[in-house]
PDB file of C-alpha atoms in Angstrom:
ATOM      1  CA  ILE Y   1     -82.375  51.087 -78.258  1.00  0.00           C
ATOM      2  CA  ASP Y   2     -80.267  48.907 -76.122  1.00  0.00           C
ATOM      3  CA  VAL Y   3     -79.353  46.388 -78.789  1.00  0.00           C
ATOM      4  CA  GLU Y   4     -77.569  43.951 -76.725  1.00  0.00           C
ATOM      5  CA  ALA Y   5     -80.609  43.742 -74.414  1.00  0.00           C
ATOM      6  CA  ALA Y   6     -82.891  43.250 -77.468  1.00  0.00           C
ATOM      7  CA  TRP Y   7     -80.588  40.661 -78.834  1.00  0.00           C
ATOM      8  CA  ALA Y   8     -80.643  38.767 -75.559  1.00  0.00           C
ATOM      9  CA  ARG Y   9     -84.349  38.626 -75.414  1.00  0.00           C
ATOM     10  CA  GLY Y  10     -84.545  37.420 -79.185  1.00  0.00           C
ATOM     11  CA  ILE Y  11     -85.765  40.835 -80.326  1.00  0.00           C
ATOM     12  CA  HIS Y  12     -84.767  41.719 -83.846  1.00  0.00           C
ATOM     13  CA  VAL Y  13     -83.291  45.110 -84.473  1.00  0.00           C
ATOM     14  CA  VAL Y  14     -83.037  46.544 -87.898  1.00  0.00           C
ATOM     15  CA  ASP Y  15     -81.094  49.809 -88.604  1.00  0.00           C
ATOM     16  CA  THR Y  16     -83.132  51.889 -91.055  1.00  0.00           C
ATOM     17  CA  THR Y  17     -81.024  55.224 -90.886  1.00  0.00           C
ATOM     18  CA  ASN Y  18     -80.200  55.073 -94.375  1.00  0.00           C
ATOM     19  CA  GLY Y  19     -83.637  53.357 -95.552  1.00  0.00           C
ATOM     20  CA  SER Y  20     -85.069  56.675 -97.192  1.00  0.00           C
ATOM     21  CA  SER Y  21     -81.874  58.777 -97.733  1.00  0.00           C
ATOM     22  CA  TYR Y  22     -81.571  57.484-101.385  1.00  0.00           C
ATOM     23  CA  PRO Y  23     -85.028  58.255-102.463  1.00  0.00           C
ATOM     24  CA  VAL Y  24     -85.459  61.311-100.652  1.00  0.00           C
ATOM     25  CA  SER Y  25     -82.125  62.808-101.994  1.00  0.00           C
ATOM     26  CA  GLU Y  26     -82.911  61.827-105.568  1.00  0.00           C
ATOM     27  CA  TRP Y  27     -86.545  63.456-105.467  1.00  0.00           C
ATOM     28  CA  ALA Y  28     -84.896  66.548-103.798  1.00  0.00           C
ATOM     29  CA  LEU Y  29     -82.806  66.871-106.831  1.00  0.00           C
ATOM     30  CA  GLY Y  30     -85.765  66.275-109.181  1.00  0.00           C
ATOM     31  CA  MET Y  31     -87.695  68.896-107.320  1.00  0.00           C
ATOM     32  CA  ILE Y  32     -84.758  71.309-107.603  1.00  0.00           C
ATOM     33  CA  LEU Y  33     -84.824  70.899-111.421  1.00  0.00           C
ATOM     34  CA  VAL Y  34     -88.580  71.098-112.012  1.00  0.00           C
ATOM     35  CA  SER Y  35     -88.945  73.901-109.503  1.00  0.00           C
ATOM     36  CA  LEU Y  36     -86.166  75.910-111.455  1.00  0.00           C
ATOM     37  CA  ARG Y  37     -88.179  75.458-114.833  1.00  0.00           C
ATOM     38  CA  ASN Y  38     -91.344  75.933-112.921  1.00  0.00           C
ATOM     39  CA  ALA Y  39     -92.901  72.798-114.231  1.00  0.00           C
ATOM     40  CA  GLY Y  40     -96.152  73.213-112.119  1.00  0.00           C
ATOM     41  CA  PHE Y  41     -97.213  76.173-114.154  1.00  0.00           C
ATOM     42  CA  TYR Y  42     -96.729  74.141-117.415  1.00  0.00           C
ATOM     43  CA  MET Y  43     -98.427  71.095-116.030  1.00  0.00           C
ATOM     44  CA  ARG Y  44    -101.717  73.011-114.957  1.00  0.00           C
ATOM     45  CA  ARG Y  45    -101.585  74.902-118.040  1.00  0.00           C
ATOM     46  CA  PHE Y  46    -101.114  71.814-120.430  1.00  0.00           C
ATOM     47  CA  LEU Y  47    -104.050  69.796-118.345  1.00  0.00           C
ATOM     48  CA  ALA Y  48    -106.227  72.789-118.828  1.00  0.00           C
ATOM     49  CA  GLY Y  49    -106.093  72.289-122.692  1.00  0.00           C
ATOM     50  CA  HIS Y  50    -103.412  75.101-123.420  1.00  0.00           C
ATOM     51  CA  CYS Y  51    -100.810  72.968-125.230  1.00  0.00           C
ATOM     52  CA  ARG Y  52     -99.095  75.602-127.224  1.00  0.00           C
ATOM     53  CA  LYS Y  53     -95.573  76.646-126.110  1.00  0.00           C
ATOM     54  CA  THR Y  54     -95.263  79.932-124.156  1.00  0.00           C
ATOM     55  CA  ARG Y  55     -92.596  81.924-122.335  1.00  0.00           C
ATOM     56  CA  ASP Y  56     -95.055  83.291-120.023  1.00  0.00           C
ATOM     57  CA  ASN Y  57     -93.640  81.403-117.101  1.00  0.00           C
ATOM     58  CA  PRO Y  58     -91.880  82.994-114.074  1.00  0.00           C
ATOM     59  CA  GLY Y  59     -88.551  81.372-113.454  1.00  0.00           C
ATOM     60  CA  TYR Y  60     -88.087  79.522-116.577  1.00  0.00           C
ATOM     61  CA  LEU Y  61     -85.474  81.619-118.638  1.00  0.00           C
ATOM     62  CA  ASN Y  62     -83.177  81.342-115.415  1.00  0.00           C
ATOM     63  CA  GLY Y  63     -83.962  77.613-114.934  1.00  0.00           C
ATOM     64  CA  GLU Y  64     -80.814  75.775-115.431  1.00  0.00           C
ATOM     65  CA  LEU Y  65     -79.184  74.335-112.225  1.00  0.00           C
ATOM     66  CA  THR Y  66     -75.673  74.263-113.445  1.00  0.00           C
ATOM     67  CA  GLY Y  67     -73.482  76.974-111.883  1.00  0.00           C
ATOM     68  CA  LYS Y  68     -76.187  78.051-109.403  1.00  0.00           C
ATOM     69  CA  ARG Y  69     -75.832  78.613-105.771  1.00  0.00           C
ATOM     70  CA  VAL Y  70     -77.643  75.794-103.665  1.00  0.00           C
ATOM     71  CA  GLY Y  71     -78.181  76.095 -99.902  1.00  0.00           C
ATOM     72  CA  LEU Y  72     -79.007  73.029 -97.737  1.00  0.00           C
ATOM     73  CA  ILE Y  73     -80.949  73.479 -94.398  1.00  0.00           C
ATOM     74  CA  GLY Y  74     -79.777  70.294 -92.824  1.00  0.00           C
ATOM     75  CA  CYS Y  75     -77.318  67.971 -94.002  1.00  0.00           C
ATOM     76  CA  GLY Y  76     -77.749  64.517 -92.539  1.00  0.00           C
ATOM     77  CA  HIS Y  77     -77.756  61.232 -94.529  1.00  0.00           C
ATOM     78  CA  ALA Y  78     -80.134  62.636 -97.205  1.00  0.00           C
ATOM     79  CA  GLY Y  79     -78.418  65.911 -97.458  1.00  0.00           C
ATOM     80  CA  ARG Y  80     -74.877  64.212 -97.818  1.00  0.00           C
ATOM     81  CA  ARG Y  81     -76.214  61.947-100.662  1.00  0.00           C
ATOM     82  CA  LEU Y  82     -77.802  64.985-102.410  1.00  0.00           C
ATOM     83  CA  VAL Y  83     -74.260  66.924-102.190  1.00  0.00           C
ATOM     84  CA  GLU Y  84     -72.923  63.920-104.277  1.00  0.00           C
ATOM     85  CA  LEU Y  85     -75.852  64.233-107.051  1.00  0.00           C
ATOM     86  CA  LEU Y  86     -75.297  67.923-107.043  1.00  0.00           C
ATOM     87  CA  ARG Y  87     -71.717  67.732-107.890  1.00  0.00           C
ATOM     88  CA  PRO Y  88     -71.973  67.195-111.723  1.00  0.00           C
ATOM     89  CA  PHE Y  89     -73.758  70.394-111.901  1.00  0.00           C
ATOM     90  CA  LYS Y  90     -70.878  72.327-110.745  1.00  0.00           C
ATOM     91  CA  VAL Y  91     -73.005  74.130-108.065  1.00  0.00           C
ATOM     92  CA  ASP Y  92     -71.812  76.260-105.205  1.00  0.00           C
ATOM     93  CA  ILE Y  93     -73.142  74.405-101.916  1.00  0.00           C
ATOM     94  CA  SER Y  94     -73.633  75.861 -98.760  1.00  0.00           C
ATOM     95  CA  VAL Y  95     -75.066  74.287 -95.746  1.00  0.00           C
ATOM     96  CA  TYR Y  96     -76.812  75.228 -92.266  1.00  0.00           C
ATOM     97  CA  ASP Y  97     -76.713  72.555 -90.005  1.00  0.00           C
ATOM     98  CA  PRO Y  98     -75.525  73.234 -86.475  1.00  0.00           C
ATOM     99  CA  TYR Y  99     -74.974  69.491 -85.555  1.00  0.00           C
ATOM    100  CA  LEU Y 100     -72.723  68.827 -88.685  1.00  0.00           C
ATOM    101  CA  ALA Y 101     -69.168  67.769 -87.777  1.00  0.00           C
ATOM    102  CA  ARG Y 102     -66.511  70.117 -88.933  1.00  0.00           C
ATOM    103  CA  GLU Y 103     -64.552  67.187 -90.125  1.00  0.00           C
ATOM    104  CA  VAL Y 104     -67.553  65.987 -92.374  1.00  0.00           C
ATOM    105  CA  ALA Y 105     -68.029  69.462 -93.680  1.00  0.00           C
ATOM    106  CA  GLU Y 106     -64.381  69.560 -94.619  1.00  0.00           C
ATOM    107  CA  ILE Y 107     -64.333  66.053 -96.197  1.00  0.00           C
ATOM    108  CA  LEU Y 108     -67.445  66.975 -98.346  1.00  0.00           C
ATOM    109  CA  ASP Y 109     -65.732  70.470 -99.148  1.00  0.00           C
ATOM    110  CA  LEU Y 110     -68.956  72.280 -97.836  1.00  0.00           C
ATOM    111  CA  SER Y 111     -69.380  75.888 -96.941  1.00  0.00           C
ATOM    112  CA  VAL Y 112     -71.101  75.972 -93.463  1.00  0.00           C
ATOM    113  CA  THR Y 113     -72.961  79.185 -92.867  1.00  0.00           C
ATOM    114  CA  SER Y 114     -76.114  80.585 -91.074  1.00  0.00           C
ATOM    115  CA  LEU Y 115     -79.589  79.955 -91.824  1.00  0.00           C
ATOM    116  CA  GLU Y 116     -80.000  83.709 -92.870  1.00  0.00           C
ATOM    117  CA  LYS Y 117     -77.353  83.416 -95.342  1.00  0.00           C
ATOM    118  CA  ILE Y 118     -78.653  80.214 -96.884  1.00  0.00           C
ATOM    119  CA  LEU Y 119     -82.058  82.078 -97.392  1.00  0.00           C
ATOM    120  CA  ALA Y 120     -80.608  85.263 -98.583  1.00  0.00           C
ATOM    121  CA  GLU Y 121     -77.778  83.912-100.820  1.00  0.00           C
ATOM    122  CA  SER Y 122     -78.932  80.719-102.613  1.00  0.00           C
ATOM    123  CA  ASP Y 123     -80.626  80.329-105.957  1.00  0.00           C
ATOM    124  CA  ALA Y 124     -81.992  77.094-104.865  1.00  0.00           C
ATOM    125  CA  ILE Y 125     -82.879  76.289-101.141  1.00  0.00           C
ATOM    126  CA  VAL Y 126     -83.537  72.673-100.010  1.00  0.00           C
ATOM    127  CA  CYS Y 127     -85.091  71.937 -96.508  1.00  0.00           C
ATOM    128  CA  LEU Y 128     -83.899  68.532 -95.325  1.00  0.00           C
ATOM    129  CA  ALA Y 129     -83.875  69.279 -91.528  1.00  0.00           C
ATOM    130  CA  PRO Y 130     -85.480  66.905 -89.047  1.00  0.00           C
ATOM    131  CA  LEU Y 131     -88.760  68.006 -87.238  1.00  0.00           C
ATOM    132  CA  THR Y 132     -87.863  69.101 -83.829  1.00  0.00           C
ATOM    133  CA  PRO Y 133     -89.145  71.540 -81.011  1.00  0.00           C
ATOM    134  CA  ARG Y 134     -86.268  73.671 -82.342  1.00  0.00           C
ATOM    135  CA  THR Y 135     -86.875  73.420 -86.192  1.00  0.00           C
ATOM    136  CA  GLU Y 136     -90.776  73.637 -85.986  1.00  0.00           C
ATOM    137  CA  GLY Y 137     -91.758  76.960 -87.496  1.00  0.00           C
ATOM    138  CA  MET Y 138     -87.971  77.882 -88.136  1.00  0.00           C
ATOM    139  CA  ILE Y 139     -88.758  79.390 -91.495  1.00  0.00           C
ATOM    140  CA  GLY Y 140     -91.332  82.200 -90.725  1.00  0.00           C
ATOM    141  CA  ARG Y 141     -92.186  85.707 -92.159  1.00  0.00           C
ATOM    142  CA  SER Y 142     -88.957  87.272 -91.345  1.00  0.00           C
ATOM    143  CA  GLU Y 143     -86.993  84.342 -93.044  1.00  0.00           C
ATOM    144  CA  MET Y 144     -89.418  84.335 -96.055  1.00  0.00           C
ATOM    145  CA  GLU Y 145     -88.414  87.962 -96.639  1.00  0.00           C
ATOM    146  CA  LEU Y 146     -84.670  87.143 -96.886  1.00  0.00           C
ATOM    147  CA  ILE Y 147     -85.239  84.851 -99.899  1.00  0.00           C
ATOM    148  CA  PRO Y 148     -84.434  86.832-103.124  1.00  0.00           C
ATOM    149  CA  SER Y 149     -86.766  87.168-106.252  1.00  0.00           C
ATOM    150  CA  GLY Y 150     -86.264  84.119-108.574  1.00  0.00           C
ATOM    151  CA  ALA Y 151     -85.023  81.756-106.161  1.00  0.00           C
ATOM    152  CA  VAL Y 152     -86.630  78.308-105.479  1.00  0.00           C
ATOM    153  CA  LEU Y 153     -87.527  76.800-102.082  1.00  0.00           C
ATOM    154  CA  VAL Y 154     -87.742  72.902-101.801  1.00  0.00           C
ATOM    155  CA  ASN Y 155     -89.144  71.067 -98.784  1.00  0.00           C
ATOM    156  CA  VAL Y 156     -88.645  67.301 -98.776  1.00  0.00           C
ATOM    157  CA  SER Y 157     -88.413  66.993 -94.989  1.00  0.00           C
ATOM    158  CA  ARG Y 158     -91.462  68.170 -92.821  1.00  0.00           C
ATOM    159  CA  GLY Y 159     -94.094  70.623 -93.573  1.00  0.00           C
ATOM    160  CA  PRO Y 160     -94.243  72.414 -89.957  1.00  0.00           C
ATOM    161  CA  ILE Y 161     -90.680  73.438 -90.334  1.00  0.00           C
ATOM    162  CA  ILE Y 162     -91.996  76.224 -92.596  1.00  0.00           C
ATOM    163  CA  ASP Y 163     -94.768  78.367 -91.615  1.00  0.00           C
ATOM    164  CA  SER Y 164     -97.425  77.782 -94.034  1.00  0.00           C
ATOM    165  CA  ALA Y 165     -99.171  81.302 -93.821  1.00  0.00           C
ATOM    166  CA  ALA Y 166     -95.631  82.916 -94.473  1.00  0.00           C
ATOM    167  CA  LEU Y 167     -95.001  80.582 -97.171  1.00  0.00           C
ATOM    168  CA  MET Y 168     -98.442  81.519 -98.895  1.00  0.00           C
ATOM    169  CA  GLU Y 169     -97.868  85.203 -98.399  1.00  0.00           C
ATOM    170  CA  ARG Y 170     -94.514  85.088-100.129  1.00  0.00           C
ATOM    171  CA  LEU Y 171     -95.631  82.774-102.808  1.00  0.00           C
ATOM    172  CA  LYS Y 172     -98.588  85.147-103.735  1.00  0.00           C
ATOM    173  CA  ARG Y 173     -96.033  87.640-104.940  1.00  0.00           C
ATOM    174  CA  GLY Y 174     -95.093  85.264-107.696  1.00  0.00           C
ATOM    175  CA  ASP Y 175     -91.499  86.059-107.668  1.00  0.00           C
ATOM    176  CA  ILE Y 176     -90.091  82.655-106.121  1.00  0.00           C
ATOM    177  CA  ILE Y 177     -91.108  79.218-106.842  1.00  0.00           C
ATOM    178  CA  ALA Y 178     -91.727  76.409-104.317  1.00  0.00           C
ATOM    179  CA  GLY Y 179     -91.283  72.598-104.775  1.00  0.00           C
ATOM    180  CA  LEU Y 180     -93.241  70.636-101.884  1.00  0.00           C
ATOM    181  CA  ASP Y 181     -93.373  67.205-100.991  1.00  0.00           C
ATOM    182  CA  VAL Y 182     -94.674  67.983 -97.355  1.00  0.00           C
ATOM    183  CA  PHE Y 183     -97.148  70.179 -95.829  1.00  0.00           C
ATOM    184  CA  GLU Y 184     -98.017  71.625 -92.427  1.00  0.00           C
ATOM    185  CA  GLN Y 185    -101.054  69.539 -92.230  1.00  0.00           C
ATOM    186  CA  GLU Y 186    -101.329  65.993 -93.874  1.00  0.00           C
ATOM    187  CA  PRO Y 187    -103.013  64.784 -95.736  1.00  0.00           C
ATOM    188  CA  VAL Y 188    -103.582  67.872 -97.645  1.00  0.00           C
ATOM    189  CA  ASP Y 189    -107.136  69.321 -98.149  1.00  0.00           C
ATOM    190  CA  SER Y 190    -108.024  69.409-101.712  1.00  0.00           C
ATOM    191  CA  ASP Y 191    -109.043  73.033-101.322  1.00  0.00           C
ATOM    192  CA  ASN Y 192    -105.585  74.106-100.156  1.00  0.00           C
ATOM    193  CA  PRO Y 193    -104.516  77.141-102.231  1.00  0.00           C
ATOM    194  CA  LEU Y 194    -100.978  75.779-102.491  1.00  0.00           C
ATOM    195  CA  LEU Y 195    -102.209  72.977-104.940  1.00  0.00           C
ATOM    196  CA  LYS Y 196    -103.447  75.480-107.343  1.00  0.00           C
ATOM    197  CA  MET Y 197    -100.763  78.154-107.467  1.00  0.00           C
ATOM    198  CA  ASP Y 198     -98.703  78.554-110.671  1.00  0.00           C
ATOM    199  CA  ASN Y 199     -95.416  78.956-108.985  1.00  0.00           C
ATOM    200  CA  VAL Y 200     -95.713  75.686-106.854  1.00  0.00           C
ATOM    201  CA  VAL Y 201     -94.836  72.123-107.751  1.00  0.00           C
ATOM    202  CA  VAL Y 202     -96.348  69.714-105.344  1.00  0.00           C
ATOM    203  CA  THR Y 203     -96.117  65.700-104.470  1.00  0.00           C
ATOM    204  CA  PRO Y 204     -98.073  64.005-101.916  1.00  0.00           C
ATOM    205  CA  HIS Y 205     -95.301  63.244 -99.291  1.00  0.00           C
ATOM    206  CA  SER Y 206     -94.533  60.172-101.382  1.00  0.00           C
ATOM    207  CA  LEU Y 207     -90.945  60.502-102.645  1.00  0.00           C
ATOM    208  CA  CYS Y 208     -89.207  57.686-100.480  1.00  0.00           C
ATOM    209  CA  HIS Y 209     -91.861  54.924-101.597  1.00  0.00           C
ATOM    210  CA  THR Y 210     -89.917  52.996-103.974  1.00  0.00           C
ATOM    211  CA  ASP Y 211     -89.405  49.225-104.444  1.00  0.00           C
ATOM    212  CA  GLU Y 212     -85.860  49.557-103.307  1.00  0.00           C
ATOM    213  CA  PHE Y 213     -87.010  51.384-100.238  1.00  0.00           C
ATOM    214  CA  TYR Y 214     -89.105  48.355 -99.006  1.00  0.00           C
ATOM    215  CA  LYS Y 215     -86.352  45.698 -99.529  1.00  0.00           C
TER     216      LYS Y 215
END
């Protein structure tokens, strides 16, 4: 946008660069926490009338965030805010972002690495990358195979970055947990199997809609 030209014509220009960064980063942290505990399993079980405690929950016994390895795919405004929120948990943070300036990574004390290492060496993987022709389908079958058993995969950016068929195949094994606020097709069909899986926590692409966001 040619801001000076807009001003000359009396057109108001508002910078919303950081508008959603805070609510998105906060819910990304929330998704990490509930995914590590596999809260989707308990929610579905509880709503079905099974109200007694059980340890029959994949991932729960390894469910604390403190001291874990967290890998961020994309480190823009929301990613940098999430880094701040993660610090009290004493986590080891690694980032894949080919556009992240070296100086920014040094200031934030981030370990910059490859996408493959993020997927293969993280306990919690968080997708924060924008959807572009380069990132669409960036995480497919071969990338899904890199994720270790017991890890959680959180996507709070855009659904098409992760190949939905590959995601479904991996989740059916039951050895990883996903926290999803976005989907390849939206709105999500009520028959989408992801909505019914015990190792998936879902929200309807709504994490940035807070009162503060609209002010």
